[in-house]
mmCIF file of C-alpha atoms in Angstrom:
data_model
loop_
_atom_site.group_PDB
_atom_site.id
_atom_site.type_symbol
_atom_site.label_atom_id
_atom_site.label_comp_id
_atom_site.label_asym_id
_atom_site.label_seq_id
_atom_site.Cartn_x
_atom_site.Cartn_y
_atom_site.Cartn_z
ATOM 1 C CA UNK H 1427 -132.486 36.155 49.213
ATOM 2 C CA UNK H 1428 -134.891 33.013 50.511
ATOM 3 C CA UNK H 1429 -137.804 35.392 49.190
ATOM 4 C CA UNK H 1430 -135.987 35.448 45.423
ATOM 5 C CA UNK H 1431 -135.361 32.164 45.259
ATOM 6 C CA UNK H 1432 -138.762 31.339 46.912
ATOM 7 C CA UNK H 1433 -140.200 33.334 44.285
ATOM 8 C CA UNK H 1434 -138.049 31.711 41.600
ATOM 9 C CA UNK H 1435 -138.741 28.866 42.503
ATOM 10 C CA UNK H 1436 -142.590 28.604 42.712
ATOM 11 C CA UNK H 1437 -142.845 30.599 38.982
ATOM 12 C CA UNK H 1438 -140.737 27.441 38.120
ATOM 13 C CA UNK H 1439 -144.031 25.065 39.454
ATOM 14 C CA UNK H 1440 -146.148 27.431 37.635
ATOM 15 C CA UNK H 1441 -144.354 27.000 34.850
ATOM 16 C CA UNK H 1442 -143.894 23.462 34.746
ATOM 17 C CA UNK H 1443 -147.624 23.210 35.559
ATOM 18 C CA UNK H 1444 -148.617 25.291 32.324
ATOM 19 C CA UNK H 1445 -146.337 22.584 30.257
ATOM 20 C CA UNK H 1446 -147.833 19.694 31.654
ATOM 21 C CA UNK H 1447 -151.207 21.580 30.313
ATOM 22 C CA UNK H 1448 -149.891 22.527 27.053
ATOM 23 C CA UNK H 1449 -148.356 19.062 25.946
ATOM 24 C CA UNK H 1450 -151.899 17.164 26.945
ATOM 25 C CA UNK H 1451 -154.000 19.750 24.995
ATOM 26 C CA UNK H 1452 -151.925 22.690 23.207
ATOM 27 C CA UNK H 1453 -151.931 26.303 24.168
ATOM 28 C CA UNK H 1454 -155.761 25.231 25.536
ATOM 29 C CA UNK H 1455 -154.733 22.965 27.924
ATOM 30 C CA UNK H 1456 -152.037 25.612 29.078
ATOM 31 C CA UNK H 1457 -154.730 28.103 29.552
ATOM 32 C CA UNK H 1458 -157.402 25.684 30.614
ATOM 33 C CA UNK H 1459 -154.320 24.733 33.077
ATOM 34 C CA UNK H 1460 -153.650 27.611 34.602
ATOM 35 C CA UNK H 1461 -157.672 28.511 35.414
ATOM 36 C CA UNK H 1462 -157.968 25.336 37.450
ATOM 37 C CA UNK H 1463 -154.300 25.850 38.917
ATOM 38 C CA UNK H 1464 -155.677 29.529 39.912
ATOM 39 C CA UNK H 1465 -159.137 28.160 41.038
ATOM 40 C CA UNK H 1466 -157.550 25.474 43.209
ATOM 41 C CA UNK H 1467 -154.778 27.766 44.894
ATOM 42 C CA UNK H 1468 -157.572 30.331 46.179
ATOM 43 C CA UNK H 1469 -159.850 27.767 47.405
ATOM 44 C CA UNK H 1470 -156.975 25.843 49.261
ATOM 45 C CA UNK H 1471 -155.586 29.237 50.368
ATOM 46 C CA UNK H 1472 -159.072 30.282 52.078
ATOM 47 C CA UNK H 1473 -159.687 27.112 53.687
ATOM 48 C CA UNK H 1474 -155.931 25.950 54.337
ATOM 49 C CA UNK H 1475 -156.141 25.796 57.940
ATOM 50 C CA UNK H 1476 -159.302 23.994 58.518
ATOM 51 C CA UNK H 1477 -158.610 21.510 56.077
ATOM 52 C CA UNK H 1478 -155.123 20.804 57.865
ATOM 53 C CA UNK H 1479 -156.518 21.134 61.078
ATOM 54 C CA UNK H 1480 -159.488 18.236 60.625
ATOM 55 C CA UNK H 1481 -157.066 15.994 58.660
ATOM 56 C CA UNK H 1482 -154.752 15.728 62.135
ATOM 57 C CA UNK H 1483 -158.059 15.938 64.459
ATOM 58 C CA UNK H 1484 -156.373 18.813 66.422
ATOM 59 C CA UNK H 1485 -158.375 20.058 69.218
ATOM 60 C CA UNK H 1486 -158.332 23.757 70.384
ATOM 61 C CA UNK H 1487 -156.534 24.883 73.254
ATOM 62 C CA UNK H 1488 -158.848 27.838 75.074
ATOM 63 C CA UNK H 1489 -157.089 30.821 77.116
ATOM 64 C CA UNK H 1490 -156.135 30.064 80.525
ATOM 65 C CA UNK H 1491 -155.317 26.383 79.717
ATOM 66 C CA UNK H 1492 -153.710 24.585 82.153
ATOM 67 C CA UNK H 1493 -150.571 24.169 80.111
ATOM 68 C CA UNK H 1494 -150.068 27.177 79.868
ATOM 69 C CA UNK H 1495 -149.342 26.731 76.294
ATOM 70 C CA UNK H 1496 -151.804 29.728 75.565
ATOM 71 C CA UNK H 1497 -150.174 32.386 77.203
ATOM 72 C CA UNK H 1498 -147.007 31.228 76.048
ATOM 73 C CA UNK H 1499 -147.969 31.504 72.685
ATOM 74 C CA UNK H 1500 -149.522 34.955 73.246
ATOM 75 C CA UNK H 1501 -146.063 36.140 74.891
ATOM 76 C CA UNK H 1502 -144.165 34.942 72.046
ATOM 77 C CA UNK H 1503 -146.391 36.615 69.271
ATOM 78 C CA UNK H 1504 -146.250 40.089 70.794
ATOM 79 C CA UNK H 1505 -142.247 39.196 71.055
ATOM 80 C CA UNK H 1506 -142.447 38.281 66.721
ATOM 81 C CA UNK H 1507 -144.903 41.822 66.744
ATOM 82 C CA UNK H 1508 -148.156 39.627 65.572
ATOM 83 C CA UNK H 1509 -151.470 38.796 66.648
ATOM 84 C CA UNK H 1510 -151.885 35.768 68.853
ATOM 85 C CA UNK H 1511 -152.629 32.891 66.937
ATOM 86 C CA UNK H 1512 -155.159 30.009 67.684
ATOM 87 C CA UNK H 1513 -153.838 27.505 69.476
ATOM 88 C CA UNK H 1514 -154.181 23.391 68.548
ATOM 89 C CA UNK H 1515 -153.126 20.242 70.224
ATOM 90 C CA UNK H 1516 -153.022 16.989 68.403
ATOM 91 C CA UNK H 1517 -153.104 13.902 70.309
ATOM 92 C CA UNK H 1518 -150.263 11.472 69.288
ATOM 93 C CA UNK H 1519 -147.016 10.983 70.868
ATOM 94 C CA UNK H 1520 -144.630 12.430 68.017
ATOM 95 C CA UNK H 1521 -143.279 15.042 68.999
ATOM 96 C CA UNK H 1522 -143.605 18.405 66.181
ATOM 97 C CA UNK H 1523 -145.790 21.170 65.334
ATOM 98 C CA UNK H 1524 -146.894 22.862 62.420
ATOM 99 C CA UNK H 1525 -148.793 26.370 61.855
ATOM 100 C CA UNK H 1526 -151.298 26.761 59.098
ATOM 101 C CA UNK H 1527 -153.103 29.757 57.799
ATOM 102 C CA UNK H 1528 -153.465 32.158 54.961
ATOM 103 C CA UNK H 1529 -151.955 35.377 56.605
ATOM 104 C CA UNK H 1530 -151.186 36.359 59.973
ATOM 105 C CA UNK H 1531 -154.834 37.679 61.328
ATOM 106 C CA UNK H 1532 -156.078 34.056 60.694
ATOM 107 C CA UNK H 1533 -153.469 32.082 61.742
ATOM 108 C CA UNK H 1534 -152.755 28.547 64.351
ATOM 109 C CA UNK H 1535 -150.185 26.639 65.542
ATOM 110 C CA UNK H 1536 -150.729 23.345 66.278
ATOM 111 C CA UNK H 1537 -148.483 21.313 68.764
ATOM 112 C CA UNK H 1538 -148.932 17.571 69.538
ATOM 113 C CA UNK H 1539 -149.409 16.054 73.153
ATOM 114 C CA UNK H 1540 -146.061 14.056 72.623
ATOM 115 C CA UNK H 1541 -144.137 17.630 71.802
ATOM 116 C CA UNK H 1542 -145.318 19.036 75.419
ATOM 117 C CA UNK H 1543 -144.209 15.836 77.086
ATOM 118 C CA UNK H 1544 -140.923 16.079 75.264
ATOM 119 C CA UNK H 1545 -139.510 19.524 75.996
ATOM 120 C CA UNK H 1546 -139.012 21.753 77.939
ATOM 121 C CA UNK H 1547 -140.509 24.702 78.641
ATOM 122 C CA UNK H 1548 -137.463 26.716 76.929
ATOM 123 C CA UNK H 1549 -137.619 24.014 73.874
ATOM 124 C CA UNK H 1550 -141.378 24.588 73.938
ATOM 125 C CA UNK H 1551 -141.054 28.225 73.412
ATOM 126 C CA UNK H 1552 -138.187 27.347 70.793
ATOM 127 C CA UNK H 1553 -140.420 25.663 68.649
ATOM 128 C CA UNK H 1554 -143.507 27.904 68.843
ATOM 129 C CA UNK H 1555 -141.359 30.287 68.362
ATOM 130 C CA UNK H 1556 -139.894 28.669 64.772
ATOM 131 C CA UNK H 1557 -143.633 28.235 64.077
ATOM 132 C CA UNK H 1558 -144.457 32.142 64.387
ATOM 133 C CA UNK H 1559 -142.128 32.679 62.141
ATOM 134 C CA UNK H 1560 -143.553 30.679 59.533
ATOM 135 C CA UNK H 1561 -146.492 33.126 60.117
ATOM 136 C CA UNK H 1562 -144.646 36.031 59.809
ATOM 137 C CA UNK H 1563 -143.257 35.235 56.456
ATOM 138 C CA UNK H 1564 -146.647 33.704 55.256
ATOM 139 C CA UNK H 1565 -144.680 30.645 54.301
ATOM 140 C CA UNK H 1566 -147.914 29.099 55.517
ATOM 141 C CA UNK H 1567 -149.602 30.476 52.368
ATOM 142 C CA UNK H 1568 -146.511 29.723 50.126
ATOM 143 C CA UNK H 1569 -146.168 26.379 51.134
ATOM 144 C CA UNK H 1570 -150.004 25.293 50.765
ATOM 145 C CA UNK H 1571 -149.836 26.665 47.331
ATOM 146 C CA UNK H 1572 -146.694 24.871 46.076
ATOM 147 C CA UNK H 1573 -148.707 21.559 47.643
ATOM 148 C CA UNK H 1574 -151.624 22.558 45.657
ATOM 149 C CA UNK H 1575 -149.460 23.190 42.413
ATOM 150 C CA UNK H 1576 -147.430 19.505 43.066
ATOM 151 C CA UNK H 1577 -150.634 17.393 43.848
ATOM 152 C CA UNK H 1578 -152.112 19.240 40.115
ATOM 153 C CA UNK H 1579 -149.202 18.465 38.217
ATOM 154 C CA UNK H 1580 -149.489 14.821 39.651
ATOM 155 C CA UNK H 1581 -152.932 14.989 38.491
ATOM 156 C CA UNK H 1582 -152.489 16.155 35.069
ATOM 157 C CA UNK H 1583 -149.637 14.191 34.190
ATOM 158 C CA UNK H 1584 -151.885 10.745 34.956
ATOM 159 C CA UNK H 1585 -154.556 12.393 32.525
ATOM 160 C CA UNK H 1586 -151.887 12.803 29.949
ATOM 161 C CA UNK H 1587 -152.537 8.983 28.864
ATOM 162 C CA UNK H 1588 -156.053 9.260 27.872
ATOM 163 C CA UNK H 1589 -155.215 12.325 25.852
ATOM 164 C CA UNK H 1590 -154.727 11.931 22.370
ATOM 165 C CA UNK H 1591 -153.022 15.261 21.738
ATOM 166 C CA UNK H 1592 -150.472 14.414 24.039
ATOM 167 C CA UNK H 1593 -149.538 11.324 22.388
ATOM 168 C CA UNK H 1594 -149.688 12.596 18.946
ATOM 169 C CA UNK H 1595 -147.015 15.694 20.241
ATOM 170 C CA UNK H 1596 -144.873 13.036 22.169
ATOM 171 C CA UNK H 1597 -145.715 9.205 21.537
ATOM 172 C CA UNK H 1598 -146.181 6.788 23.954
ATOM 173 C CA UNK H 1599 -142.884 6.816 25.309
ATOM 174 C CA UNK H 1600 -142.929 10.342 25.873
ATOM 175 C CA UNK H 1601 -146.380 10.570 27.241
ATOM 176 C CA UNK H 1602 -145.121 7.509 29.539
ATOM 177 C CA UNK H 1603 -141.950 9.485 30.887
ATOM 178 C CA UNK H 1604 -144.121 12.617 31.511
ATOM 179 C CA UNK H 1605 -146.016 10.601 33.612
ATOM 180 C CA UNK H 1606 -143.258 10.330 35.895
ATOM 181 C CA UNK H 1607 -140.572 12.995 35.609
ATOM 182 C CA UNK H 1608 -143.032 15.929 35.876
ATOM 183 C CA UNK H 1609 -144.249 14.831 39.526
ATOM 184 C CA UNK H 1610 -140.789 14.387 40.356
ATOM 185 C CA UNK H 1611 -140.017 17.508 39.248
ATOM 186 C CA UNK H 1612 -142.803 19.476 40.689
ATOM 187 C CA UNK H 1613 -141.489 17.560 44.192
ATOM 188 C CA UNK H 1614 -138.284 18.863 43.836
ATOM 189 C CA UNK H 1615 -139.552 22.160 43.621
ATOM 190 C CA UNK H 1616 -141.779 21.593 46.447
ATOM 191 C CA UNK H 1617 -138.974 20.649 48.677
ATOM 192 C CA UNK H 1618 -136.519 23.127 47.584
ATOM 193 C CA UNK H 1619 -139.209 25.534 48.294
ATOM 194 C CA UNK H 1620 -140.133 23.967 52.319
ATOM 195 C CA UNK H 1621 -136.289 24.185 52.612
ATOM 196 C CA UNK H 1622 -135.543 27.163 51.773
ATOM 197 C CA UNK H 1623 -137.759 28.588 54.072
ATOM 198 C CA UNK H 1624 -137.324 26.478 57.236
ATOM 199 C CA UNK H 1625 -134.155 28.179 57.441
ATOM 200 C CA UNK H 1626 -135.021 31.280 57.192
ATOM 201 C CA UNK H 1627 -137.744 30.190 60.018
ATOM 202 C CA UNK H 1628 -135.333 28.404 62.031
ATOM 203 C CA UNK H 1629 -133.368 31.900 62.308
ATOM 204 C CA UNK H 1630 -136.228 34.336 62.412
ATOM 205 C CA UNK H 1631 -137.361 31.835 65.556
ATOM 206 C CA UNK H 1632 -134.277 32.113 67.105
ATOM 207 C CA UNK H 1633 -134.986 35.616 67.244
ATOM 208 C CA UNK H 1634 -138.538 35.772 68.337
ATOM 209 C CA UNK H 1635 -137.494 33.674 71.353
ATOM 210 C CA UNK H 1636 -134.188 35.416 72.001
ATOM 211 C CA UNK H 1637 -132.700 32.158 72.707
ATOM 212 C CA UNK H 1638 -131.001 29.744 69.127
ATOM 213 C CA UNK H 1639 -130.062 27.116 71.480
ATOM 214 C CA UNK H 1640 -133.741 26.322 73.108
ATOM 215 C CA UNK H 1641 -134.258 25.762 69.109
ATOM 216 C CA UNK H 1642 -131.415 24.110 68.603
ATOM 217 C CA UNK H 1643 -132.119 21.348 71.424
ATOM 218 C CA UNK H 1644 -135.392 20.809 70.927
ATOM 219 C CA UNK H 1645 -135.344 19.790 67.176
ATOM 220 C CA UNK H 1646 -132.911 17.273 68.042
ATOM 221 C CA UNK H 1647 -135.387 15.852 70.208
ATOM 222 C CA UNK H 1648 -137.608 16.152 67.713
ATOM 223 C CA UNK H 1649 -136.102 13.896 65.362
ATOM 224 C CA UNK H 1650 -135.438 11.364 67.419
ATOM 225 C CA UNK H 1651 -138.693 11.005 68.440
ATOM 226 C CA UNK H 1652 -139.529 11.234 64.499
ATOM 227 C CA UNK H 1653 -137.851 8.672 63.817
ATOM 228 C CA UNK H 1654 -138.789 6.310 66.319
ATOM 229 C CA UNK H 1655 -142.772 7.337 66.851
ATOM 230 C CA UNK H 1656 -145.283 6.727 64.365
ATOM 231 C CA UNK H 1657 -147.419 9.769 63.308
ATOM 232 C CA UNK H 1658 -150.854 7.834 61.763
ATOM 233 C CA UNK H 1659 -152.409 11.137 60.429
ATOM 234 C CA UNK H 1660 -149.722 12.767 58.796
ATOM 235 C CA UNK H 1661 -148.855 8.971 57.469
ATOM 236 C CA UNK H 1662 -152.782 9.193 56.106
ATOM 237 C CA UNK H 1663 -151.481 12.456 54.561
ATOM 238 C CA UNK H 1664 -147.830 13.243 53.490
ATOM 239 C CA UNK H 1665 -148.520 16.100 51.481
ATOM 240 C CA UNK H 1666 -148.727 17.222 54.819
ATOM 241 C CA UNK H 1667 -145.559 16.393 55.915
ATOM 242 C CA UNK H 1668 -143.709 19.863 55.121
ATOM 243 C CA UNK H 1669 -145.637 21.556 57.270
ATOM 244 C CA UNK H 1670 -144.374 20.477 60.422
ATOM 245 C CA UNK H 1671 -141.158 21.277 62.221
ATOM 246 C CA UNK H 1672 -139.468 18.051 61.370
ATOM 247 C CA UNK H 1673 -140.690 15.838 58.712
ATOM 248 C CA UNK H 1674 -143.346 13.361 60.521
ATOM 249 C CA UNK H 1675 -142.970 10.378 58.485
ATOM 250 C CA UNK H 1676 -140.866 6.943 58.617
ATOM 251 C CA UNK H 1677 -143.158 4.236 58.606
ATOM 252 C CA UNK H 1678 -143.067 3.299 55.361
ATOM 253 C CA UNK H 1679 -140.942 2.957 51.940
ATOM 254 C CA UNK H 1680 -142.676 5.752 50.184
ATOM 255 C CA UNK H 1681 -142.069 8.115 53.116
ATOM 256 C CA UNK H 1682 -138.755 9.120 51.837
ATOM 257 C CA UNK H 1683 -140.463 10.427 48.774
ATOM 258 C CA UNK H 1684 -141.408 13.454 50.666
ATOM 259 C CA UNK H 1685 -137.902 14.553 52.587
ATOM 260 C CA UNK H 1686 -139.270 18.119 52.451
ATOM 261 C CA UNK H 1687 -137.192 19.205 55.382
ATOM 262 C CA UNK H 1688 -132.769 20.181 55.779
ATOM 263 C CA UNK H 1689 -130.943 17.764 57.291
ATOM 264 C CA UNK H 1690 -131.604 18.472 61.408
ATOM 265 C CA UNK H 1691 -127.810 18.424 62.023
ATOM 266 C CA UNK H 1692 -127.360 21.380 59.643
ATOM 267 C CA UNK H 1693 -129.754 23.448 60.764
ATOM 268 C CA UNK H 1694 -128.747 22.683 64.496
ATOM 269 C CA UNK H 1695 -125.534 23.760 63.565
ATOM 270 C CA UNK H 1696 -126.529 27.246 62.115
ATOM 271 C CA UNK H 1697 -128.229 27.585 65.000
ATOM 272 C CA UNK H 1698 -125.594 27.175 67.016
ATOM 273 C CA UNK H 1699 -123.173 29.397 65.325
ATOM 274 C CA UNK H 1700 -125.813 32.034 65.445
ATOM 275 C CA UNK H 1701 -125.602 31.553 69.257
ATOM 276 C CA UNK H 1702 -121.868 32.129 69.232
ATOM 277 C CA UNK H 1703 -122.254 35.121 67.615
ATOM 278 C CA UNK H 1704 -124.335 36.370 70.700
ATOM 279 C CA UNK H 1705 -127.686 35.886 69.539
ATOM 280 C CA UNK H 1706 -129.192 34.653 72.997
ATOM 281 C CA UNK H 1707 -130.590 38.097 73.934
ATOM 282 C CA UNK H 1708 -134.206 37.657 74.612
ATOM 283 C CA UNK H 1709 -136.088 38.187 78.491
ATOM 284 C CA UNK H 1710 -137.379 35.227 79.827
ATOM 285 C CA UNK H 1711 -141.183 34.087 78.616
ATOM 286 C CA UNK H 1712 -143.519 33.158 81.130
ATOM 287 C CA UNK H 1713 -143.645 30.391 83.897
ATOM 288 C CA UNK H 1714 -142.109 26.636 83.445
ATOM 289 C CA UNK H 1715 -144.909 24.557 82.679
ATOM 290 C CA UNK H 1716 -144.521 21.228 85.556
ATOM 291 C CA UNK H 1717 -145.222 17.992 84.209
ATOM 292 C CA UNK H 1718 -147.884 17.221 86.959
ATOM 293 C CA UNK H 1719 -149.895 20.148 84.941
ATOM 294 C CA UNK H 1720 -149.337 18.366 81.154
ATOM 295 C CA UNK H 1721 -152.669 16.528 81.601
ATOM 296 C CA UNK H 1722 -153.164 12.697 79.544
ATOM 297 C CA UNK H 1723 -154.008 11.972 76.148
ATOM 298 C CA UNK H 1724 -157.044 11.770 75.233
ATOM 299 C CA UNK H 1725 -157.824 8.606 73.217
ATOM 300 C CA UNK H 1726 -161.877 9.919 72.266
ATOM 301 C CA UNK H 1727 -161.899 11.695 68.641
ATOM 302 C CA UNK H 1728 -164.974 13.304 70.233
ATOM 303 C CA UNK H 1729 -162.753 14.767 73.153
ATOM 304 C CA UNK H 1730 -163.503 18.816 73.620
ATOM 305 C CA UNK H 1731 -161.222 21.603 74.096
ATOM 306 C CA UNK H 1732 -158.190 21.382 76.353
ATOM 307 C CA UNK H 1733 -158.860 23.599 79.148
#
């Protein structure tokens, strides 16, 4: 069912997208509309996880680290039946993670410093866990596309003023309102959409690790270190922001423009009655990680690979 409505939902932006296009230039701009929509979603698609990666200035995480994070990462894909991913670390004391990627053979997870000094090593493999499962149901893919599609529609609907067809089919006012109900709208979408499928994630991770209530525990540490930590990259870039585990921003007004993510309560509690319902079945993954291995920050953006 999250695929249906997933899929309901995103012909919904593509719909809303081709209106936006037909009201500024007639069943031109509709067309005209969805070539650049299609144009823009393959190009973002290709490049997704670069992009993402260089906006939060992760740095890769090599095999062997002493973290261990690697090999915890590669125990946890075979677990979820994929290839290991590439691994990330982004310096800043939030705690989350994100994964990025087009499909699973080109995939990474990305994990910040303040996440490893947060959790445990059971919370740790919790969360990567959640993350893998975003691979596995390329909502990677889906949800860099419905950012795509929402940033477009923004884009259009701005244009809309200096059309005249638009304002000759609607007037002023209505070119006006456009202007702000179909971003709204297209962010609606876009949330119902990152919703929908951190659910389905949250459950699917569960699984992968065996475990619901490492998952459970660790995003409540998550938001609360949310919502008390700053996060400056993802605040340089909330269309970001439903990428990650738990939704990265609170430092300013606008922020709550982009509540992509379920209330954390809720989905602890699903978790949690999955547990009861005996779902903590999986073997154990890999050594704890000790603290006196998490090495420091590194403050240099020219810092190299974690090793």
């Amino acid at each position: 069912m999250g695929y249906v409505k997933t899929a309901m939902l995103m012909a919904a932006m593509t719909a809303l997208f081709m209106g936006v296009g037909y009201l500024i230039g007639g069943s031109g701009g509709a067309v005209i509309a969805l070539v650049v929509a299609a144009g823009m979603n393959v190009f973002t698609w290709w490049n997704s996880d670069r992009m993402v990666l260089r906006m939060h200035n992760a740095q890769p995480v090599i095999p062997g680290d002493r973290m261990g994070l690697h090999a915890l990462t590669a125990d946890l894909a075979r677990n979820a039946g994929l290839p290991a991913p590439a691994v990330y670390l982004i310096d800043t004391p939030q705690p989350n993670a994100f994964a990025t990627g087009r499909n699973p053979a080109n995939a990474a997870v990305a994990v910040t410093s303040g996440l490893i000094r947060s959790l445990s090593r059971e919370e740790l493999a919790g969360v990567i866990a959640h993350e893998l499962a975003h691979i596995r149901n390329h909502d990677t893919a889906i949800m860099t596309v419905t950012a795509t599609f929402a940033g477009a529609i923004s884009m259009l609907a701005n244009f809309a003023l200096f059309f005249g067809g638009s304002r000759e089919r609607m007037g002023m006012v209505g070119t006006l309102a456009m202007m702000f109900l179909a971003p709204m709208a297209a962010a609606l979408v876009q949330m119902a959409i990152s919703r929908t499928r951190e659910y389905a994630a949250d459950k699917a991770g569960a699984e992968i690790c065996g475990q619901p209530l490492w998952l459970a525990s660790a995003l409540e540490k998550i938001a609360m270190g949310a919502a008390r930590i700053d996060n400056d990259a993802a605040e340089r870039n909330p269309a970001t922001a439903h990428m990650f585990i738990i939704n990265p921003l609170h430092a300013h007004k606008r922020d709550q423009l982009f509540a992509t993510h379920p209330a954390t309560e809720n989905r602890v509690a699903a978790l949690r009655a999955m547990a009861g319902r005996g779902g903590q079945t999986a073997r154990p993954v890999a050594q704890p990680i000790s603290s006196s291995r998490i090495p420091k920050t590194r403050k240099s953006r020219r810092a190299g690979p974690w090793t």
